[in-house]
PDB file of C-alpha atoms in Angstrom:
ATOM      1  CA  UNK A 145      13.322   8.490   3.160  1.00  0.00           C
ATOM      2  CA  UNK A 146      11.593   7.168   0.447  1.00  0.00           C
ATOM      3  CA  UNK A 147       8.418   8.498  -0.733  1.00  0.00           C
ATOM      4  CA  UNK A 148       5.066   6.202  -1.919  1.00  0.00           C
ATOM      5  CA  UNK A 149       5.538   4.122  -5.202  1.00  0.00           C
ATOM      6  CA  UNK A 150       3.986   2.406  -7.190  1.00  0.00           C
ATOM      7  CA  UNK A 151       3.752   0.641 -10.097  1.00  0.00           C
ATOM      8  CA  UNK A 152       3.834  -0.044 -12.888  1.00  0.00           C
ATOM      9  CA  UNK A 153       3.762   3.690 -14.097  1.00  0.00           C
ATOM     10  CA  UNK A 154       1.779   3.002 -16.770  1.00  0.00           C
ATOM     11  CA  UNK A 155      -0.430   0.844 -18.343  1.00  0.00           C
ATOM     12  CA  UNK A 156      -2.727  -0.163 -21.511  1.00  0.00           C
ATOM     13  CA  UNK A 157      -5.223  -3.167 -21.570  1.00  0.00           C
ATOM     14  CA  UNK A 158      -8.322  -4.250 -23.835  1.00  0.00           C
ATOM     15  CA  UNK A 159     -11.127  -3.954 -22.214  1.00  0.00           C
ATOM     16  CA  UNK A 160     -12.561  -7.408 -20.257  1.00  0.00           C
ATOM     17  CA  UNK A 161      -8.999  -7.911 -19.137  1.00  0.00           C
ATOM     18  CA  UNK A 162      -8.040  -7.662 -15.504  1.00  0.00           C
ATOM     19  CA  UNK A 163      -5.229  -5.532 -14.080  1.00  0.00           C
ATOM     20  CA  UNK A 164      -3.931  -4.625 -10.735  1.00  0.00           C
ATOM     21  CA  UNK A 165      -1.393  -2.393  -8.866  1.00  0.00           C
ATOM     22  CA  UNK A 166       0.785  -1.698  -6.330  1.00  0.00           C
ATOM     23  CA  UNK A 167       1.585   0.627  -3.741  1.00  0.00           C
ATOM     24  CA  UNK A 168       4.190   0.420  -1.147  1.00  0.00           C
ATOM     25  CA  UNK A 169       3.489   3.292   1.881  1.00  0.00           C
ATOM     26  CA  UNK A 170       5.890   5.722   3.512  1.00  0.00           C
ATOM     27  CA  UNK A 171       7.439   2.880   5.977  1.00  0.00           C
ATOM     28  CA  UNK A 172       6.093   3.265   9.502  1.00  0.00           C
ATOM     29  CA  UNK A 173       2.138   4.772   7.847  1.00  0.00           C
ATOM     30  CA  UNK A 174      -0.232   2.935   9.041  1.00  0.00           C
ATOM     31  CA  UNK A 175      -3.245   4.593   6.627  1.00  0.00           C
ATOM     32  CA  UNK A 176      -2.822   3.610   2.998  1.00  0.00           C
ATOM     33  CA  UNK A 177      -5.583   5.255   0.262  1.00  0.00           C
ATOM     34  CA  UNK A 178      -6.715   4.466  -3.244  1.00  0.00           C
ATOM     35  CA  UNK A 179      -7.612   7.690  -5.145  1.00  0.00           C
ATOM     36  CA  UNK A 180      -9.097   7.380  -8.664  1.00  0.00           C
ATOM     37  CA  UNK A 181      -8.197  10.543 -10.838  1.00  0.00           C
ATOM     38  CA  UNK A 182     -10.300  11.289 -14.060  1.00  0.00           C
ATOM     39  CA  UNK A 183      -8.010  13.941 -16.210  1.00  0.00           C
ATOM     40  CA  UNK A 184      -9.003  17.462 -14.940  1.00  0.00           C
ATOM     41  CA  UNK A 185     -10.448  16.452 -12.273  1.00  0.00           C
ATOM     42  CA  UNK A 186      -9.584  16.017  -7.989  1.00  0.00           C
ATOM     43  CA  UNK A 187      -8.867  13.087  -6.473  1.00  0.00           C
ATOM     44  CA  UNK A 188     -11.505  10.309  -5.251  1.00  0.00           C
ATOM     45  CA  UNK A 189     -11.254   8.591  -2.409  1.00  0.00           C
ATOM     46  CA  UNK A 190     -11.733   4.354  -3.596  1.00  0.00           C
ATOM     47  CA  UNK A 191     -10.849   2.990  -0.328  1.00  0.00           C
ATOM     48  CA  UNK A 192      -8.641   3.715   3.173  1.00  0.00           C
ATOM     49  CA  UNK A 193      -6.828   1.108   5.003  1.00  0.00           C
ATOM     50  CA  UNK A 194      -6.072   1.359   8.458  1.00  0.00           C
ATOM     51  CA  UNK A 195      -3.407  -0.826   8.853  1.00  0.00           C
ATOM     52  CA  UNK A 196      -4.823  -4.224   7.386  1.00  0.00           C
ATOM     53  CA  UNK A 197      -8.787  -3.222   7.943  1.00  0.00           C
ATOM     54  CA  UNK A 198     -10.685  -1.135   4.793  1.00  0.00           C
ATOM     55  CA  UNK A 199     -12.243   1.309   7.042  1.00  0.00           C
ATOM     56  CA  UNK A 200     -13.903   2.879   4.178  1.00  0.00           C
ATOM     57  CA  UNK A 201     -14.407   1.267   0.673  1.00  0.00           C
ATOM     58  CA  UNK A 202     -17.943   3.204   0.572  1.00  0.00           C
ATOM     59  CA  UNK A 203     -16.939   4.405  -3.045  1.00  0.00           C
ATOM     60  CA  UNK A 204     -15.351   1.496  -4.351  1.00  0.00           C
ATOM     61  CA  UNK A 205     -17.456  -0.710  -7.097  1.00  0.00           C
ATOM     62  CA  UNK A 206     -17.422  -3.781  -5.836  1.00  0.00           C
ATOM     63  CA  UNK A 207     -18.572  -5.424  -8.743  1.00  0.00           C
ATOM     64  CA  UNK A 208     -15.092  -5.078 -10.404  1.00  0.00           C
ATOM     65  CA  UNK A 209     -12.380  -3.571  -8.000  1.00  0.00           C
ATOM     66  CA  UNK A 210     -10.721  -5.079  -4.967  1.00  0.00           C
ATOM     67  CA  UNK A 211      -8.630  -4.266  -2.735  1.00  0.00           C
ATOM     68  CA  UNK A 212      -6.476  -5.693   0.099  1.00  0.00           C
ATOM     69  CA  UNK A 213      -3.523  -4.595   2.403  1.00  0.00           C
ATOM     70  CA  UNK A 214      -1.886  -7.688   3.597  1.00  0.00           C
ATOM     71  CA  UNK A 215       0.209  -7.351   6.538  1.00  0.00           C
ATOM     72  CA  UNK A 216      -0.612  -3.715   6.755  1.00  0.00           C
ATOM     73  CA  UNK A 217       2.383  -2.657   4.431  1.00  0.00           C
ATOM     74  CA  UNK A 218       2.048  -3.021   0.562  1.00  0.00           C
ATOM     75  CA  UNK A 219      -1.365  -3.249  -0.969  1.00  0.00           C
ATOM     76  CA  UNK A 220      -2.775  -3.998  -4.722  1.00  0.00           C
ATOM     77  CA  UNK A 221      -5.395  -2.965  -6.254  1.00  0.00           C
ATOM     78  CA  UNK A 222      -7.429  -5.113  -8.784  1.00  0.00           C
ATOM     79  CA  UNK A 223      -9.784  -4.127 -11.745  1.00  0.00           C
ATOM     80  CA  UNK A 224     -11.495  -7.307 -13.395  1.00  0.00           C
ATOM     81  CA  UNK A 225     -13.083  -7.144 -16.288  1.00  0.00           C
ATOM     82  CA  UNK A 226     -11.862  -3.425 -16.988  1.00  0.00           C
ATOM     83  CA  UNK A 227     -14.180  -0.906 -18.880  1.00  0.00           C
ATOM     84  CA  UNK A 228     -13.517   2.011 -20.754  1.00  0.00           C
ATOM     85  CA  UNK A 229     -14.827   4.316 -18.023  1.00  0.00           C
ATOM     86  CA  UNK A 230     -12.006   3.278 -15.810  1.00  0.00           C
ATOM     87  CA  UNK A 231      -9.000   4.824 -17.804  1.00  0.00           C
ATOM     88  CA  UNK A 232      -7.827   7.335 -14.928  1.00  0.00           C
ATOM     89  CA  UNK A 233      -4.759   7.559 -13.070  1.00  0.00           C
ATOM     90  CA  UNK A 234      -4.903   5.801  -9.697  1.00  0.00           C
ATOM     91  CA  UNK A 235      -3.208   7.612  -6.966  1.00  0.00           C
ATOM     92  CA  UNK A 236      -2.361   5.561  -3.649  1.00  0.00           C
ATOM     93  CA  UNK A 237      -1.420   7.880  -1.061  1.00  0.00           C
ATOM     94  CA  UNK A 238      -0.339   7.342   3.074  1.00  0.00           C
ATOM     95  CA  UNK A 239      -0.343   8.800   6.031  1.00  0.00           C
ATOM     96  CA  UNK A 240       0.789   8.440   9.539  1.00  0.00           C
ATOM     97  CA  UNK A 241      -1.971   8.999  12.060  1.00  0.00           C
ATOM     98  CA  UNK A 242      -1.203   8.966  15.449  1.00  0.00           C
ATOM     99  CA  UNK A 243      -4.403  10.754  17.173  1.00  0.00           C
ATOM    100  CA  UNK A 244      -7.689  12.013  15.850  1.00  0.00           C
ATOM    101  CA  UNK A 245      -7.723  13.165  12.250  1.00  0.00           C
ATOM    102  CA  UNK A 246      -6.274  15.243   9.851  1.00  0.00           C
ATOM    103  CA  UNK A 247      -2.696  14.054   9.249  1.00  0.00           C
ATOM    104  CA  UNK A 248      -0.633  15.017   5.888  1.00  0.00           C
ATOM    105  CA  UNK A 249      -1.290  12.475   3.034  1.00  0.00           C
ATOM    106  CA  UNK A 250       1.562  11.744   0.758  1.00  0.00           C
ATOM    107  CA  UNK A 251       0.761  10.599  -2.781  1.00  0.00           C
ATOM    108  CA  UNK A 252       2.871   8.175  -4.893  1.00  0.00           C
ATOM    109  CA  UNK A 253       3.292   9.252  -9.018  1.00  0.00           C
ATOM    110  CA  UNK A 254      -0.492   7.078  -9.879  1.00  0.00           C
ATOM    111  CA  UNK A 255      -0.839   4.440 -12.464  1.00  0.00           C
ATOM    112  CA  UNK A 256      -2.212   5.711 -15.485  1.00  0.00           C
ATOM    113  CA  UNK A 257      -4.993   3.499 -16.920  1.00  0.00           C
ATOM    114  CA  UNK A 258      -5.429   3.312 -20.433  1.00  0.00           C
ATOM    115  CA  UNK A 259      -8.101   0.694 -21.461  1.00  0.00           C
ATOM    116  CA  UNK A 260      -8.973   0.237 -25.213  1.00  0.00           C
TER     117      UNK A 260
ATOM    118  CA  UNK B 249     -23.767  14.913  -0.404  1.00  0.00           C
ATOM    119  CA  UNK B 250     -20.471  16.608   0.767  1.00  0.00           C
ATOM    120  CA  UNK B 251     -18.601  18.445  -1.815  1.00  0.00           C
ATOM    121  CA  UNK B 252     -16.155  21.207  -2.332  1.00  0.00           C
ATOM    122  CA  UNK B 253     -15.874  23.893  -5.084  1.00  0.00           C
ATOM    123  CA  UNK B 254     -13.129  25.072  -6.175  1.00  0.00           C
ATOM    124  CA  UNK B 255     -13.111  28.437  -8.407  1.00  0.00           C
ATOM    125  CA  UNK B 256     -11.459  29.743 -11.332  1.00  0.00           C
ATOM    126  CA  UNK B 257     -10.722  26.657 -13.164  1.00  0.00           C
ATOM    127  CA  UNK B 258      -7.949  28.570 -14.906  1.00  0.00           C
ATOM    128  CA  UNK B 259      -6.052  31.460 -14.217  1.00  0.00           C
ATOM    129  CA  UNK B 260      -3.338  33.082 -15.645  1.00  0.00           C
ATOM    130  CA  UNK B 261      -0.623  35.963 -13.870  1.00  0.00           C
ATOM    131  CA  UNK B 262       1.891  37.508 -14.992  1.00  0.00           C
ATOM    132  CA  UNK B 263       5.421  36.762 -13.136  1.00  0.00           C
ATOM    133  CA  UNK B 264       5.504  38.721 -10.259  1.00  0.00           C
ATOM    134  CA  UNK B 265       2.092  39.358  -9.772  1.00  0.00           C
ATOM    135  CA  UNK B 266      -0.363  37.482  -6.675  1.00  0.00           C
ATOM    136  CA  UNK B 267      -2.989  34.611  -7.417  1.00  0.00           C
ATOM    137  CA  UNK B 268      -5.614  34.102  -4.923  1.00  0.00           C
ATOM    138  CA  UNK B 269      -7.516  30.354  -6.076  1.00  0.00           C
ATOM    139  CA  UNK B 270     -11.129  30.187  -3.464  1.00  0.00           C
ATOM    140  CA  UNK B 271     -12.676  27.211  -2.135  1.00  0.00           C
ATOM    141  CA  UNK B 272     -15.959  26.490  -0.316  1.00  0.00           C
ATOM    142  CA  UNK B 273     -17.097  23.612   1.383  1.00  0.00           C
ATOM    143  CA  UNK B 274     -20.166  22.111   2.480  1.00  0.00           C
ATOM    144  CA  UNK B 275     -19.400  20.564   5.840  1.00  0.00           C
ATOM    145  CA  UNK B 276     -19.384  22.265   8.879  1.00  0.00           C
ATOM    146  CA  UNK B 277     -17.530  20.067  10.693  1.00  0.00           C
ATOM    147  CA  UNK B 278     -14.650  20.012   8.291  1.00  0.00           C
ATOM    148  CA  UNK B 279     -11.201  20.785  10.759  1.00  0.00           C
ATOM    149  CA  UNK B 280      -8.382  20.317   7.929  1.00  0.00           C
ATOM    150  CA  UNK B 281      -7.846  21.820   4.640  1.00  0.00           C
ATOM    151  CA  UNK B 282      -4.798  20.880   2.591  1.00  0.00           C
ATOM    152  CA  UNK B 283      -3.989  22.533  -0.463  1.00  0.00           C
ATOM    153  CA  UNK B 284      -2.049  20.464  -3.453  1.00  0.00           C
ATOM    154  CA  UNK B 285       0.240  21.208  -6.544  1.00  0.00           C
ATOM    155  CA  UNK B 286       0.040  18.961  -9.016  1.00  0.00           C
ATOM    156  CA  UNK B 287       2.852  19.024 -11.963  1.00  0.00           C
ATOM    157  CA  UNK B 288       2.005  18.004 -15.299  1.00  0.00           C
ATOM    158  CA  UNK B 289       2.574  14.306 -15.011  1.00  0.00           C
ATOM    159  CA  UNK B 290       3.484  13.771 -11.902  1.00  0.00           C
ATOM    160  CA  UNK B 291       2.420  13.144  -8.004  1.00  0.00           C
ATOM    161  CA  UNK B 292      -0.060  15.653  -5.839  1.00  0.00           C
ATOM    162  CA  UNK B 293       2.330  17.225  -3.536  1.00  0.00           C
ATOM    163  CA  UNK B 294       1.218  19.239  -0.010  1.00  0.00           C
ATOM    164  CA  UNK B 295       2.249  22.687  -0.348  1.00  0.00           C
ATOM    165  CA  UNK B 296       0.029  24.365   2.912  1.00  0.00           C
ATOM    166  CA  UNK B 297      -2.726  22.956   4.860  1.00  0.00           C
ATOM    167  CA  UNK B 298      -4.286  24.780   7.973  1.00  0.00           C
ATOM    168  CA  UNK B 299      -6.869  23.411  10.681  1.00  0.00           C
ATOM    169  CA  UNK B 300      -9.744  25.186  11.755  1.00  0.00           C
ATOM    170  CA  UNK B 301      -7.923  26.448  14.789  1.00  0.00           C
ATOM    171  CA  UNK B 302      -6.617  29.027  12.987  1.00  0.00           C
ATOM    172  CA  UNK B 303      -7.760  32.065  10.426  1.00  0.00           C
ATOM    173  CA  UNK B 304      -4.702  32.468   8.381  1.00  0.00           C
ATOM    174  CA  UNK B 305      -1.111  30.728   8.493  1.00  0.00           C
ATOM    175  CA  UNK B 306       1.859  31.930   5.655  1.00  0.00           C
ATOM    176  CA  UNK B 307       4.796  30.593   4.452  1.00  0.00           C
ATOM    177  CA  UNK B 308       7.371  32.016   2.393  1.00  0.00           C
ATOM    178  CA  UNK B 309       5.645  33.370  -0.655  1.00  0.00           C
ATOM    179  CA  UNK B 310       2.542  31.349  -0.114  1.00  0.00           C
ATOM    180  CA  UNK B 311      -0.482  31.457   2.418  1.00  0.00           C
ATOM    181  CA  UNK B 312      -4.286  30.384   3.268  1.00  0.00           C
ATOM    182  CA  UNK B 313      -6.873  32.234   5.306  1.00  0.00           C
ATOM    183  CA  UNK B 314      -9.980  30.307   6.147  1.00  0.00           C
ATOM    184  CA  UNK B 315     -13.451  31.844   6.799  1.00  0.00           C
ATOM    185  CA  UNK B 316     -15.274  28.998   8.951  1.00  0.00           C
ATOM    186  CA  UNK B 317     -18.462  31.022   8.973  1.00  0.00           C
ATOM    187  CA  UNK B 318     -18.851  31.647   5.909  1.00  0.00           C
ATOM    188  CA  UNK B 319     -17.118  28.254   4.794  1.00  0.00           C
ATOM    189  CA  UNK B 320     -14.378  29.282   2.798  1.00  0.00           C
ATOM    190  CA  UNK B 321     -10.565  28.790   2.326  1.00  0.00           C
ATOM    191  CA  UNK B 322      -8.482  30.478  -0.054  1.00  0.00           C
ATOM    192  CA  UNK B 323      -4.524  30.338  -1.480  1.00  0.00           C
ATOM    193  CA  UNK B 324      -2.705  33.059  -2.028  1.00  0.00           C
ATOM    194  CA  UNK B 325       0.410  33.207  -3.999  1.00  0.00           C
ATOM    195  CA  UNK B 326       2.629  36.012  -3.826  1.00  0.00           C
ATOM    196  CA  UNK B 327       5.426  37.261  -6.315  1.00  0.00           C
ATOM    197  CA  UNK B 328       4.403  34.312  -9.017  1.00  0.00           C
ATOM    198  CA  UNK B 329       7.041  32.662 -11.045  1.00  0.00           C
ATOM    199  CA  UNK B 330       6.984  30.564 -13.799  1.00  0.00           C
ATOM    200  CA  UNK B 331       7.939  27.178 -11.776  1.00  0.00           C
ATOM    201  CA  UNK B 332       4.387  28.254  -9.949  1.00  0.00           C
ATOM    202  CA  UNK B 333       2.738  27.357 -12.852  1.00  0.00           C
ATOM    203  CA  UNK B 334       0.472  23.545 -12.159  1.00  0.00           C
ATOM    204  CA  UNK B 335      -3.218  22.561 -11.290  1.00  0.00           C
ATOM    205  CA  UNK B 336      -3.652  23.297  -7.812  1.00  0.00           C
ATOM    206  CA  UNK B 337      -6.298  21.071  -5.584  1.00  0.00           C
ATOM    207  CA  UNK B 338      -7.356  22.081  -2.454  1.00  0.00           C
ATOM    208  CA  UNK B 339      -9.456  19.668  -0.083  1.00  0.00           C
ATOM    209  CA  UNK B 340     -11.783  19.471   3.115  1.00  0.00           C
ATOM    210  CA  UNK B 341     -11.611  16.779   5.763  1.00  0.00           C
ATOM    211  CA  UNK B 342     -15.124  15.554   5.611  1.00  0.00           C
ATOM    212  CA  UNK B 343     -16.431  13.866   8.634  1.00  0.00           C
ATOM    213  CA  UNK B 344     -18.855  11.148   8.649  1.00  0.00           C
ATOM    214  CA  UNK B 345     -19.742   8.419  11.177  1.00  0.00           C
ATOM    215  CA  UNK B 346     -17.269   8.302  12.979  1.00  0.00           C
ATOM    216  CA  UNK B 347     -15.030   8.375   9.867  1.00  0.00           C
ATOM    217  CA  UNK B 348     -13.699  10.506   7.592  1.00  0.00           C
ATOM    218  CA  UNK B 349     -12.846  11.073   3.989  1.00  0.00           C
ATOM    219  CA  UNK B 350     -10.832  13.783   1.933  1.00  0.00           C
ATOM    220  CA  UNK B 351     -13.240  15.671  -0.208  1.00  0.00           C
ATOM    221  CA  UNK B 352     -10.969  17.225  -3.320  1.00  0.00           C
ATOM    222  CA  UNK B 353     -12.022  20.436  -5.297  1.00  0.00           C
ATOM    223  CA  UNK B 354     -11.944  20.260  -9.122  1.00  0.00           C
ATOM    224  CA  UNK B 355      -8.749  21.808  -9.473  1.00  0.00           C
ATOM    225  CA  UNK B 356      -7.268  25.215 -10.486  1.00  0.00           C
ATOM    226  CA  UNK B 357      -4.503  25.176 -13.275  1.00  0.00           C
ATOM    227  CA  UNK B 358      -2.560  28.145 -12.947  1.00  0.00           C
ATOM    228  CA  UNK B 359      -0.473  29.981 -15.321  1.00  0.00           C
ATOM    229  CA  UNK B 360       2.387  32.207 -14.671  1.00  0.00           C
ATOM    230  CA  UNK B 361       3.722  34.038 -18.134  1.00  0.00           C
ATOM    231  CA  UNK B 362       6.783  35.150 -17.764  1.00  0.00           C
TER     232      UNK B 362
END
């Protein structure tokens, strides 16, 4: 079984310039998330899909980042215009939940952001 | 609001010897706590979680007791080698409105000399 990926792996932009990325679940997980990663730090939640519906983009900056999960499968993630302050790695992650809470995220290998 | 804190930030063993990494968290109706290794580079990876069901649960050389009064969780690694060595995350299922969200501690990179 294959595991989450995205891509691309890595990237570098100017600042003002948009970017995006893309995650492709575990096949069959229905909750997809966005993590933002600063270097020595945890991951933070941006937003959680539920199949196709953002359930919670609470922490996600509107102003600049969307999201979207078309068909409940694949989703990208868009920065535009990028700042400097968003260089991070950006984890997407899924998970199969079948009843209540709780179930075991998997993570893909992040994008790591590199704006100049 | 909710948060976790994770404690050391670094620690170094030597190979062989145990590493305990301790974690509090602020909600008390937090059920789920996953713990993560992270490898230089590359993806967070589950290594142990336990639900609040449950004081303790083990597995092979690695295992995680949880104090729900007091509102801690701890992982303890037995007989350490060198391939133990990575930043280690653990996390709290934070429940909110009928949501919920993954709170992440800060992190604990651990060393293992050999």
């Amino acid at each position: 079984e294959a595991g989450v990926v995205q891509s691309p792996r890595y990237k570098i932009i100017e600042k003002k310039q948009p970017v995006a990325f893309w995650c492709n679940p575990i096949s069959g997980h229905n909750t997809l998330y966005w993590y933002l990663q600063n270097l020595g730090q945890g991951p933070e939640l941006l937003i959680r899909y539920e199949n196709e519906e953002a359930v919670d983009d609470s922490q996600l900056p509107k102003d600049r980042f969307s999201a979207e999960r078309l068909k409940g499968v694949d989703s990208t993630l868009k920065i535009q215009p990028a700042e400097l302050g968003d260089s991070a790695v950006y984890l997407c992650a899924s998970s199969l939940v079948t009843s209540g809470i709780g179930a075991e995220q998997y993570f893909g290998p992040g994008t790591r952001l590199t704006v100049t | 609001g909710e948060n976790v804190e994770q404690h050391p930030s670094t620690l170094s063993v030597q190979e062989g010897d145990s590493a305990v990494i301790k974690c509090t968290y602020s909600d008390s109706a937090s059920n789920y706590f996953p713990w993560y290794k992270q490898e230089l580079g590359k993806r967070p990876q589950l290594i142990i979680d336990i639900r609040s069901n449950v004081g303790e649960k083990k597995d092979q050389r690695i295992a995680v007791t949880l104090n729900k009064t007091a509102k801690h969780f701890s992982l303890h690694i037995t007989e350490t080698q060198p391939e133990d060595s990575a930043v280690y995350f653990c996390a709290a299922l934070h429940l909110t409105s009928g949501t919920y969200k993954y709170i992440f501690g800060t992190g604990t990179r651990l060393k293992v000399l050999a």
